Amino acid sequence: MSPLTAAWICWAIVGLSPIAGKYAVGIISPVLLVFLGTLIGVFYFTPWITKNKKWGELLAPQTRWKFLFIGTFGTALPFTILLIALHYTTPGNAAILQQSELLYSLLFAAVFLREIPSRAQLLGSALIVLGVFIILLKEQYTPRWTGDLLIVGSTWMLQAGSTVAKKLPKHLDYRLIGMARNLFALPALLLILTVMAILKEPFTLKPTLQMFVVLGYTGFLKYGLAMVVWYKAIRALDLGKVTAIYLSYPVLSLLISSALGLEIPTLHQFAGLAITLAGAYWVSLTVKKEGH
């Protein structure tokens, strides 16, 4: 599997995330879903870690603080905040607003990774943002400020975690990094759960088929396979390029959401989606030209 193919597989998995999050509302508490999904993610990677005798590398003192940062800011905090935000806003709106991550990606990549974007990459990224704004201007997406601000205010965390992952030693396998992100997210999640228990915050957990489907997607796909392909992609390609490709996923989110009756597609939406896809495809072509 090429790094570019891995980026598009990640795109497909992440596109389902706002839909799964919306179906989790009222079924399972956000932090509980992230915690249980992360545990499943740990079990997902355990056979490979054990077979290849990687536990020593996973817990090495040289990298464990970086792993803790990646787990806390790459999973525990942003995914919990996103699920809370979906109590207030729609899956399509959540997917669209997460495009703000692209701006953080370009900034962090330039400042910390010395990845200077090409003109083609900037133009492709601009198309993605333009498509997002066209959709956002539609009357259906009037500001739902609580959820919207939670999303926009937390997307920097994902890129901060990915930036640190790019700076990890080159010899580390991308599956090891995926396992570390899950394992080292647990301390922050346990702390959040403990504080909630002390404050006597209510927990929701309804063991229905819907809950198990959402949990299965979260653990095996989002925190399992998606992490494998994401780290395979960003360890081989520029972070800004991979981010631009996968952040076009509102195309998939909105199409599936409308098919399930959660959104009603309009001409504005289709125009925005077409422009967003064109931008992602443009960035994808620049990656291909560079020989990846």
PDB file of C-alpha atoms in Angstrom:
ATOM      1  CA  MET A   1       0.000   0.000   0.000  1.00  0.00           C
ATOM      2  CA  SER A   2       1.426   3.388  -1.017  1.00  0.00           C
ATOM      3  CA  PRO A   3       1.363   6.334   1.416  1.00  0.00           C
ATOM      4  CA  LEU A   4      -1.050   8.151  -0.933  1.00  0.00           C
ATOM      5  CA  THR A   5      -3.471   5.202  -0.927  1.00  0.00           C
ATOM      6  CA  ALA A   6      -3.198   5.108   2.864  1.00  0.00           C
ATOM      7  CA  ALA A   7      -4.187   8.793   3.004  1.00  0.00           C
ATOM      8  CA  TRP A   8      -7.361   8.127   0.999  1.00  0.00           C
ATOM      9  CA  ILE A   9      -8.290   5.107   3.152  1.00  0.00           C
ATOM     10  CA  CYS A  10      -7.990   7.375   6.183  1.00  0.00           C
ATOM     11  CA  TRP A  11     -10.242   9.875   4.358  1.00  0.00           C
ATOM     12  CA  ALA A  12     -12.935   7.211   3.964  1.00  0.00           C
ATOM     13  CA  ILE A  13     -12.827   6.126   7.607  1.00  0.00           C
ATOM     14  CA  VAL A  14     -12.759   9.653   9.029  1.00  0.00           C
ATOM     15  CA  GLY A  15     -15.693  10.629   6.807  1.00  0.00           C
ATOM     16  CA  LEU A  16     -17.881   8.297   8.843  1.00  0.00           C
ATOM     17  CA  SER A  17     -16.818   9.829  12.151  1.00  0.00           C
ATOM     18  CA  PRO A  18     -19.408  12.644  12.446  1.00  0.00           C
ATOM     19  CA  ILE A  19     -22.171  10.182  11.509  1.00  0.00           C
ATOM     20  CA  ALA A  20     -21.097   7.700  14.182  1.00  0.00           C
ATOM     21  CA  GLY A  21     -20.758  10.526  16.687  1.00  0.00           C
ATOM     22  CA  LYS A  22     -24.283  11.727  16.000  1.00  0.00           C
ATOM     23  CA  TYR A  23     -25.694   8.223  16.484  1.00  0.00           C
ATOM     24  CA  ALA A  24     -23.821   8.049  19.811  1.00  0.00           C
ATOM     25  CA  VAL A  25     -25.767  11.017  21.204  1.00  0.00           C
ATOM     26  CA  GLY A  26     -28.063   9.837  23.995  1.00  0.00           C
ATOM     27  CA  ILE A  27     -26.640   6.297  23.778  1.00  0.00           C
ATOM     28  CA  ILE A  28     -23.182   6.637  25.313  1.00  0.00           C
ATOM     29  CA  SER A  29     -21.399   9.545  26.998  1.00  0.00           C
ATOM     30  CA  PRO A  30     -18.708  11.155  24.786  1.00  0.00           C
ATOM     31  CA  VAL A  31     -15.756  10.586  27.115  1.00  0.00           C
ATOM     32  CA  LEU A  32     -16.920   7.024  27.780  1.00  0.00           C
ATOM     33  CA  LEU A  33     -17.077   6.322  24.034  1.00  0.00           C
ATOM     34  CA  VAL A  34     -13.556   7.661  23.527  1.00  0.00           C
ATOM     35  CA  PHE A  35     -12.278   5.673  26.516  1.00  0.00           C
ATOM     36  CA  LEU A  36     -13.838   2.352  25.438  1.00  0.00           C
ATOM     37  CA  GLY A  37     -12.895   2.960  21.797  1.00  0.00           C
ATOM     38  CA  THR A  38      -9.319   3.628  22.844  1.00  0.00           C
ATOM     39  CA  LEU A  39      -9.224   0.378  24.829  1.00  0.00           C
ATOM     40  CA  ILE A  40     -10.404  -1.497  21.729  1.00  0.00           C
ATOM     41  CA  GLY A  41      -7.672   0.309  19.786  1.00  0.00           C
ATOM     42  CA  VAL A  42      -5.099  -0.972  22.286  1.00  0.00           C
ATOM     43  CA  PHE A  43      -6.352  -4.535  21.791  1.00  0.00           C
ATOM     44  CA  TYR A  44      -6.281  -3.981  18.008  1.00  0.00           C
ATOM     45  CA  PHE A  45      -2.522  -3.298  18.052  1.00  0.00           C
ATOM     46  CA  THR A  46      -1.538  -5.684  20.867  1.00  0.00           C
ATOM     47  CA  PRO A  47      -1.019  -8.830  18.704  1.00  0.00           C
ATOM     48  CA  TRP A  48       1.391  -6.996  16.372  1.00  0.00           C
ATOM     49  CA  ILE A  49       3.242  -5.331  19.255  1.00  0.00           C
ATOM     50  CA  THR A  50       3.597  -8.668  21.070  1.00  0.00           C
ATOM     51  CA  LYS A  51       4.562 -10.688  17.983  1.00  0.00           C
ATOM     52  CA  ASN A  52       7.270  -8.201  17.025  1.00  0.00           C
ATOM     53  CA  LYS A  53       8.457  -7.670  20.605  1.00  0.00           C
ATOM     54  CA  LYS A  54       7.878  -3.921  20.542  1.00  0.00           C
ATOM     55  CA  TRP A  55       6.785  -3.368  24.150  1.00  0.00           C
ATOM     56  CA  GLY A  56      10.254  -2.097  25.048  1.00  0.00           C
ATOM     57  CA  GLU A  57      10.166   0.510  22.265  1.00  0.00           C
ATOM     58  CA  LEU A  58       6.639   1.478  23.231  1.00  0.00           C
ATOM     59  CA  LEU A  59       7.632   2.271  26.815  1.00  0.00           C
ATOM     60  CA  ALA A  60      11.137   3.648  26.117  1.00  0.00           C
ATOM     61  CA  PRO A  61      11.964   6.748  28.224  1.00  0.00           C
ATOM     62  CA  GLN A  62      13.260   8.598  25.134  1.00  0.00           C
ATOM     63  CA  THR A  63       9.809   8.735  23.532  1.00  0.00           C
ATOM     64  CA  ARG A  64       7.183   8.178  26.221  1.00  0.00           C
ATOM     65  CA  TRP A  65       6.630  11.888  26.906  1.00  0.00           C
ATOM     66  CA  LYS A  66       6.094  12.501  23.197  1.00  0.00           C
ATOM     67  CA  PHE A  67       3.708   9.542  23.116  1.00  0.00           C
ATOM     68  CA  LEU A  68       1.834  11.017  26.079  1.00  0.00           C
ATOM     69  CA  PHE A  69       1.491  14.327  24.221  1.00  0.00           C
ATOM     70  CA  ILE A  70       0.244  12.546  21.073  1.00  0.00           C
ATOM     71  CA  GLY A  71      -2.253  10.466  23.057  1.00  0.00           C
ATOM     72  CA  THR A  72      -3.569  13.427  25.053  1.00  0.00           C
ATOM     73  CA  PHE A  73      -3.797  16.009  22.277  1.00  0.00           C
ATOM     74  CA  GLY A  74      -4.272  13.618  19.361  1.00  0.00           C
ATOM     75  CA  THR A  75      -7.066  11.502  20.861  1.00  0.00           C
ATOM     76  CA  ALA A  76      -8.247  12.093  24.433  1.00  0.00           C
ATOM     77  CA  LEU A  77      -9.070  15.806  24.317  1.00  0.00           C
ATOM     78  CA  PRO A  78     -10.073  16.561  20.682  1.00  0.00           C
ATOM     79  CA  PHE A  79     -12.204  13.449  20.133  1.00  0.00           C
ATOM     80  CA  THR A  80     -14.038  13.963  23.432  1.00  0.00           C
ATOM     81  CA  ILE A  81     -14.684  17.621  22.560  1.00  0.00           C
ATOM     82  CA  LEU A  82     -15.938  16.682  19.074  1.00  0.00           C
ATOM     83  CA  LEU A  83     -18.433  14.181  20.472  1.00  0.00           C
ATOM     84  CA  ILE A  84     -19.683  16.771  22.975  1.00  0.00           C
ATOM     85  CA  ALA A  85     -20.051  19.280  20.115  1.00  0.00           C
ATOM     86  CA  LEU A  86     -22.265  16.829  18.193  1.00  0.00           C
ATOM     87  CA  HIS A  87     -24.880  17.265  20.927  1.00  0.00           C
ATOM     88  CA  TYR A  88     -25.373  20.776  19.557  1.00  0.00           C
ATOM     89  CA  THR A  89     -24.614  20.669  15.830  1.00  0.00           C
ATOM     90  CA  THR A  90     -25.101  18.387  12.797  1.00  0.00           C
ATOM     91  CA  PRO A  91     -22.628  15.813  11.418  1.00  0.00           C
ATOM     92  CA  GLY A  92     -22.219  17.841   8.221  1.00  0.00           C
ATOM     93  CA  ASN A  93     -21.565  21.053  10.087  1.00  0.00           C
ATOM     94  CA  ALA A  94     -19.039  19.311  12.347  1.00  0.00           C
ATOM     95  CA  ALA A  95     -17.182  17.903   9.346  1.00  0.00           C
ATOM     96  CA  ILE A  96     -17.133  21.277   7.630  1.00  0.00           C
ATOM     97  CA  LEU A  97     -15.860  23.193  10.648  1.00  0.00           C
ATOM     98  CA  GLN A  98     -13.031  20.726  11.115  1.00  0.00           C
ATOM     99  CA  GLN A  99     -11.566  22.122   7.900  1.00  0.00           C
ATOM    100  CA  SER A 100     -10.017  24.787  10.149  1.00  0.00           C
ATOM    101  CA  GLU A 101      -7.485  22.047  10.915  1.00  0.00           C
ATOM    102  CA  LEU A 102      -5.964  22.673   7.479  1.00  0.00           C
ATOM    103  CA  LEU A 103      -4.827  26.164   8.522  1.00  0.00           C
ATOM    104  CA  TYR A 104      -3.144  24.784  11.638  1.00  0.00           C
ATOM    105  CA  SER A 105      -1.533  22.081   9.507  1.00  0.00           C
ATOM    106  CA  LEU A 106       0.078  24.560   7.123  1.00  0.00           C
ATOM    107  CA  LEU A 107       1.242  26.713  10.046  1.00  0.00           C
ATOM    108  CA  PHE A 108       2.690  23.891  12.166  1.00  0.00           C
ATOM    109  CA  ALA A 109       4.290  22.178   9.158  1.00  0.00           C
ATOM    110  CA  ALA A 110       6.036  25.396   8.113  1.00  0.00           C
ATOM    111  CA  VAL A 111       7.167  26.439  11.610  1.00  0.00           C
ATOM    112  CA  PHE A 112       8.094  23.110  13.213  1.00  0.00           C
ATOM    113  CA  LEU A 113       8.747  20.760  10.279  1.00  0.00           C
ATOM    114  CA  ARG A 114      10.171  23.205   7.720  1.00  0.00           C
ATOM    115  CA  GLU A 115       7.690  21.907   5.133  1.00  0.00           C
ATOM    116  CA  ILE A 116       7.177  24.855   2.788  1.00  0.00           C
ATOM    117  CA  PRO A 117       3.994  24.341   0.722  1.00  0.00           C
ATOM    118  CA  SER A 118       4.217  24.546  -3.047  1.00  0.00           C
ATOM    119  CA  ARG A 119       2.013  26.902  -5.069  1.00  0.00           C
ATOM    120  CA  ALA A 120      -0.072  23.941  -6.272  1.00  0.00           C
ATOM    121  CA  GLN A 121      -0.548  22.732  -2.693  1.00  0.00           C
ATOM    122  CA  LEU A 122      -1.647  26.191  -1.539  1.00  0.00           C
ATOM    123  CA  LEU A 123      -4.086  26.528  -4.438  1.00  0.00           C
ATOM    124  CA  GLY A 124      -5.515  23.053  -3.799  1.00  0.00           C
ATOM    125  CA  SER A 125      -5.859  23.845  -0.108  1.00  0.00           C
ATOM    126  CA  ALA A 126      -7.557  27.140  -0.971  1.00  0.00           C
ATOM    127  CA  LEU A 127     -10.106  25.260  -3.091  1.00  0.00           C
ATOM    128  CA  ILE A 128     -10.896  22.977  -0.153  1.00  0.00           C
ATOM    129  CA  VAL A 129     -11.460  25.964   2.133  1.00  0.00           C
ATOM    130  CA  LEU A 130     -13.538  27.721  -0.551  1.00  0.00           C
ATOM    131  CA  GLY A 131     -15.766  24.668  -0.940  1.00  0.00           C
ATOM    132  CA  VAL A 132     -16.234  24.567   2.810  1.00  0.00           C
ATOM    133  CA  PHE A 133     -17.263  28.232   2.951  1.00  0.00           C
ATOM    134  CA  ILE A 134     -19.773  27.755   0.145  1.00  0.00           C
ATOM    135  CA  ILE A 135     -21.446  24.994   2.151  1.00  0.00           C
ATOM    136  CA  LEU A 136     -21.209  26.913   5.409  1.00  0.00           C
ATOM    137  CA  LEU A 137     -22.961  29.934   3.904  1.00  0.00           C
ATOM    138  CA  LYS A 138     -26.046  27.862   3.176  1.00  0.00           C
ATOM    139  CA  GLU A 139     -28.937  28.834   5.413  1.00  0.00           C
ATOM    140  CA  GLN A 140     -29.078  25.308   6.845  1.00  0.00           C
ATOM    141  CA  TYR A 141     -25.727  25.904   8.520  1.00  0.00           C
ATOM    142  CA  THR A 142     -26.581  28.929  10.592  1.00  0.00           C
ATOM    143  CA  PRO A 143     -24.185  29.129  13.567  1.00  0.00           C
ATOM    144  CA  ARG A 144     -24.829  26.659  16.351  1.00  0.00           C
ATOM    145  CA  TRP A 145     -22.332  28.497  18.470  1.00  0.00           C
ATOM    146  CA  THR A 146     -21.760  26.082  21.337  1.00  0.00           C
ATOM    147  CA  GLY A 147     -20.914  23.092  19.151  1.00  0.00           C
ATOM    148  CA  ASP A 148     -19.258  25.149  16.424  1.00  0.00           C
ATOM    149  CA  LEU A 149     -16.888  26.963  18.769  1.00  0.00           C
ATOM    150  CA  LEU A 150     -15.962  23.731  20.528  1.00  0.00           C
ATOM    151  CA  ILE A 151     -14.903  22.223  17.188  1.00  0.00           C
ATOM    152  CA  VAL A 152     -13.014  25.227  15.812  1.00  0.00           C
ATOM    153  CA  GLY A 153     -11.295  25.739  19.160  1.00  0.00           C
ATOM    154  CA  SER A 154      -9.988  22.170  19.367  1.00  0.00           C
ATOM    155  CA  THR A 155      -8.774  21.274  15.854  1.00  0.00           C
ATOM    156  CA  TRP A 156      -5.292  22.634  16.590  1.00  0.00           C
ATOM    157  CA  MET A 157      -4.790  19.738  19.023  1.00  0.00           C
ATOM    158  CA  LEU A 158      -4.962  17.117  16.265  1.00  0.00           C
ATOM    159  CA  GLN A 159      -2.311  18.890  14.222  1.00  0.00           C
ATOM    160  CA  ALA A 160      -0.119  19.447  17.290  1.00  0.00           C
ATOM    161  CA  GLY A 161      -0.222  15.692  17.937  1.00  0.00           C
ATOM    162  CA  SER A 162       0.560  14.902  14.290  1.00  0.00           C
ATOM    163  CA  THR A 163       3.437  17.389  14.250  1.00  0.00           C
ATOM    164  CA  VAL A 164       5.039  15.671  17.242  1.00  0.00           C
ATOM    165  CA  ALA A 165       4.483  12.279  15.554  1.00  0.00           C
ATOM    166  CA  LYS A 166       6.369  13.527  12.478  1.00  0.00           C
ATOM    167  CA  LYS A 167       9.343  14.384  14.702  1.00  0.00           C
ATOM    168  CA  LEU A 168       9.565  10.919  16.258  1.00  0.00           C
ATOM    169  CA  PRO A 169      12.663   8.808  15.406  1.00  0.00           C
ATOM    170  CA  LYS A 170      12.480   7.524  11.817  1.00  0.00           C
ATOM    171  CA  HIS A 171      12.951   3.868  12.790  1.00  0.00           C
ATOM    172  CA  LEU A 172       9.652   3.696  14.697  1.00  0.00           C
ATOM    173  CA  ASP A 173       6.995   1.690  12.869  1.00  0.00           C
ATOM    174  CA  TYR A 174       3.697   3.473  12.129  1.00  0.00           C
ATOM    175  CA  ARG A 175       1.794   0.655  13.898  1.00  0.00           C
ATOM    176  CA  LEU A 176       3.849   1.260  17.024  1.00  0.00           C
ATOM    177  CA  ILE A 177       2.876   4.947  16.900  1.00  0.00           C
ATOM    178  CA  GLY A 178      -0.802   4.018  16.478  1.00  0.00           C
ATOM    179  CA  MET A 179      -0.603   1.785  19.546  1.00  0.00           C
ATOM    180  CA  ALA A 180       1.196   4.511  21.526  1.00  0.00           C
ATOM    181  CA  ARG A 181      -1.473   7.063  20.655  1.00  0.00           C
ATOM    182  CA  ASN A 182      -4.171   4.779  22.080  1.00  0.00           C
ATOM    183  CA  LEU A 183      -2.247   3.567  25.110  1.00  0.00           C
ATOM    184  CA  PHE A 184      -1.030   7.004  26.167  1.00  0.00           C
ATOM    185  CA  ALA A 185      -4.479   8.557  25.710  1.00  0.00           C
ATOM    186  CA  LEU A 186      -5.757   6.455  28.621  1.00  0.00           C
ATOM    187  CA  PRO A 187      -4.248   8.529  31.500  1.00  0.00           C
ATOM    188  CA  ALA A 188      -6.008  11.726  30.364  1.00  0.00           C
ATOM    189  CA  LEU A 189      -9.269   9.868  29.743  1.00  0.00           C
ATOM    190  CA  LEU A 190      -9.131   8.202  33.161  1.00  0.00           C
ATOM    191  CA  LEU A 191      -8.487  11.594  34.747  1.00  0.00           C
ATOM    192  CA  ILE A 192     -11.508  13.096  32.952  1.00  0.00           C
ATOM    193  CA  LEU A 193     -13.715  10.159  34.006  1.00  0.00           C
ATOM    194  CA  THR A 194     -12.493  10.468  37.609  1.00  0.00           C
ATOM    195  CA  VAL A 195     -13.257  14.195  37.738  1.00  0.00           C
ATOM    196  CA  MET A 196     -16.715  13.539  36.260  1.00  0.00           C
ATOM    197  CA  ALA A 197     -17.364  10.892  38.910  1.00  0.00           C
ATOM    198  CA  ILE A 198     -16.247  13.234  41.715  1.00  0.00           C
ATOM    199  CA  LEU A 199     -18.509  15.974  40.364  1.00  0.00           C
ATOM    200  CA  LYS A 200     -21.300  13.383  40.036  1.00  0.00           C
ATOM    201  CA  GLU A 201     -21.748  14.093  36.342  1.00  0.00           C
ATOM    202  CA  PRO A 202     -24.231  11.623  34.804  1.00  0.00           C
ATOM    203  CA  PHE A 203     -22.946   8.871  32.497  1.00  0.00           C
ATOM    204  CA  THR A 204     -24.986   7.477  29.627  1.00  0.00           C
ATOM    205  CA  LEU A 205     -24.504   3.866  28.566  1.00  0.00           C
ATOM    206  CA  LYS A 206     -27.363   2.072  26.805  1.00  0.00           C
ATOM    207  CA  PRO A 207     -26.235  -1.393  25.579  1.00  0.00           C
ATOM    208  CA  THR A 208     -28.169  -1.430  22.304  1.00  0.00           C
ATOM    209  CA  LEU A 209     -27.158  -2.679  18.847  1.00  0.00           C
ATOM    210  CA  GLN A 210     -26.681   0.954  17.812  1.00  0.00           C
ATOM    211  CA  MET A 211     -24.223   1.504  20.663  1.00  0.00           C
ATOM    212  CA  PHE A 212     -22.183  -1.600  19.785  1.00  0.00           C
ATOM    213  CA  VAL A 213     -22.018  -0.612  16.102  1.00  0.00           C
ATOM    214  CA  VAL A 214     -20.786   2.889  17.035  1.00  0.00           C
ATOM    215  CA  LEU A 215     -18.292   1.426  19.505  1.00  0.00           C
ATOM    216  CA  GLY A 216     -17.060  -1.111  16.929  1.00  0.00           C
ATOM    217  CA  TYR A 217     -16.504   1.622  14.348  1.00  0.00           C
ATOM    218  CA  THR A 218     -14.746   3.835  16.906  1.00  0.00           C
ATOM    219  CA  GLY A 219     -12.410   1.143  18.242  1.00  0.00           C
ATOM    220  CA  PHE A 220     -11.554  -1.002  15.225  1.00  0.00           C
ATOM    221  CA  LEU A 221     -11.766   1.505  12.371  1.00  0.00           C
ATOM    222  CA  LYS A 222     -11.164   4.996  13.774  1.00  0.00           C
ATOM    223  CA  TYR A 223      -8.682   4.107  16.539  1.00  0.00           C
ATOM    224  CA  GLY A 224      -7.334   1.025  14.797  1.00  0.00           C
ATOM    225  CA  LEU A 225      -7.080   0.912  11.007  1.00  0.00           C
ATOM    226  CA  ALA A 226      -7.334   4.700  10.537  1.00  0.00           C
ATOM    227  CA  MET A 227      -4.310   5.222  12.783  1.00  0.00           C
ATOM    228  CA  VAL A 228      -2.305   2.659  10.803  1.00  0.00           C
ATOM    229  CA  VAL A 229      -2.941   4.368   7.460  1.00  0.00           C
ATOM    230  CA  TRP A 230      -2.678   7.911   8.897  1.00  0.00           C
ATOM    231  CA  TYR A 231       0.788   7.387  10.348  1.00  0.00           C
ATOM    232  CA  LYS A 232       1.918   5.445   7.285  1.00  0.00           C
ATOM    233  CA  ALA A 233       0.907   8.464   5.184  1.00  0.00           C
ATOM    234  CA  ILE A 234       2.293  11.323   7.297  1.00  0.00           C
ATOM    235  CA  ARG A 235       5.569   9.548   8.048  1.00  0.00           C
ATOM    236  CA  ALA A 236       6.241   9.324   4.293  1.00  0.00           C
ATOM    237  CA  LEU A 237       4.599  12.507   2.961  1.00  0.00           C
ATOM    238  CA  ASP A 238       4.404  16.160   3.985  1.00  0.00           C
ATOM    239  CA  LEU A 239       1.917  16.656   6.813  1.00  0.00           C
ATOM    240  CA  GLY A 240       0.250  19.580   5.018  1.00  0.00           C
ATOM    241  CA  LYS A 241      -0.373  17.535   1.860  1.00  0.00           C
ATOM    242  CA  VAL A 242      -1.887  14.552   3.673  1.00  0.00           C
ATOM    243  CA  THR A 243      -4.039  16.842   5.815  1.00  0.00           C
ATOM    244  CA  ALA A 244      -5.349  18.658   2.730  1.00  0.00           C
ATOM    245  CA  ILE A 245      -6.400  15.344   1.170  1.00  0.00           C
ATOM    246  CA  TYR A 246      -8.130  13.846   4.175  1.00  0.00           C
ATOM    247  CA  LEU A 247      -9.816  17.103   5.197  1.00  0.00           C
ATOM    248  CA  SER A 248     -11.982  16.883   2.086  1.00  0.00           C
ATOM    249  CA  TYR A 249     -13.935  14.157   3.913  1.00  0.00           C
ATOM    250  CA  PRO A 250     -17.060  16.364   4.398  1.00  0.00           C
ATOM    251  CA  VAL A 251     -17.898  15.171   0.887  1.00  0.00           C
ATOM    252  CA  LEU A 252     -18.402  11.683   2.275  1.00  0.00           C
ATOM    253  CA  SER A 253     -19.887  12.849   5.580  1.00  0.00           C
ATOM    254  CA  LEU A 254     -22.578  14.945   3.913  1.00  0.00           C
ATOM    255  CA  LEU A 255     -23.471  12.345   1.285  1.00  0.00           C
ATOM    256  CA  ILE A 256     -23.889   9.601   3.893  1.00  0.00           C
ATOM    257  CA  SER A 257     -25.640  11.956   6.302  1.00  0.00           C
ATOM    258  CA  SER A 258     -28.151  12.940   3.610  1.00  0.00           C
ATOM    259  CA  ALA A 259     -28.678   9.301   2.632  1.00  0.00           C
ATOM    260  CA  LEU A 260     -29.547   8.537   6.264  1.00  0.00           C
ATOM    261  CA  GLY A 261     -31.937  11.479   6.473  1.00  0.00           C
ATOM    262  CA  LEU A 262     -29.721  13.593   8.718  1.00  0.00           C
ATOM    263  CA  GLU A 263     -29.093  16.235   6.036  1.00  0.00           C
ATOM    264  CA  ILE A 264     -31.009  17.447   2.958  1.00  0.00           C
ATOM    265  CA  PRO A 265     -28.531  18.080   0.106  1.00  0.00           C
ATOM    266  CA  THR A 266     -28.872  21.334  -1.846  1.00  0.00           C
ATOM    267  CA  LEU A 267     -27.277  22.924  -4.897  1.00  0.00           C
ATOM    268  CA  HIS A 268     -25.012  24.971  -2.604  1.00  0.00           C
ATOM    269  CA  GLN A 269     -23.821  21.799  -0.943  1.00  0.00           C
ATOM    270  CA  PHE A 270     -23.118  19.968  -4.199  1.00  0.00           C
ATOM    271  CA  ALA A 271     -21.172  22.976  -5.529  1.00  0.00           C
ATOM    272  CA  GLY A 272     -19.122  23.180  -2.346  1.00  0.00           C
ATOM    273  CA  LEU A 273     -18.475  19.451  -2.322  1.00  0.00           C
ATOM    274  CA  ALA A 274     -17.311  19.487  -5.951  1.00  0.00           C
ATOM    275  CA  ILE A 275     -14.847  22.317  -5.261  1.00  0.00           C
ATOM    276  CA  THR A 276     -13.597  20.601  -2.094  1.00  0.00           C
ATOM    277  CA  LEU A 277     -12.981  17.338  -3.945  1.00  0.00           C
ATOM    278  CA  ALA A 278     -11.232  19.187  -6.758  1.00  0.00           C
ATOM    279  CA  GLY A 279      -8.874  20.779  -4.240  1.00  0.00           C
ATOM    280  CA  ALA A 280      -8.089  17.449  -2.592  1.00  0.00           C
ATOM    281  CA  TYR A 281      -7.503  15.840  -6.001  1.00  0.00           C
ATOM    282  CA  TRP A 282      -5.172  18.692  -6.972  1.00  0.00           C
ATOM    283  CA  VAL A 283      -3.083  18.174  -3.847  1.00  0.00           C
ATOM    284  CA  SER A 284      -3.128  14.429  -4.509  1.00  0.00           C
ATOM    285  CA  LEU A 285      -1.706  15.035  -8.012  1.00  0.00           C
ATOM    286  CA  THR A 286       1.163  17.112  -6.565  1.00  0.00           C
ATOM    287  CA  VAL A 287       2.030  14.175  -4.299  1.00  0.00           C
ATOM    288  CA  LYS A 288       2.030  11.783  -7.262  1.00  0.00           C
ATOM    289  CA  LYS A 289       4.301  14.107  -9.263  1.00  0.00           C
ATOM    290  CA  GLU A 290       6.778  14.042  -6.398  1.00  0.00           C
ATOM    291  CA  GLY A 291       7.009  10.275  -6.789  1.00  0.00           C
ATOM    292  CA  HIS A 292       5.118   9.041  -3.724  1.00  0.00           C
TER     293      HIS A 292
END
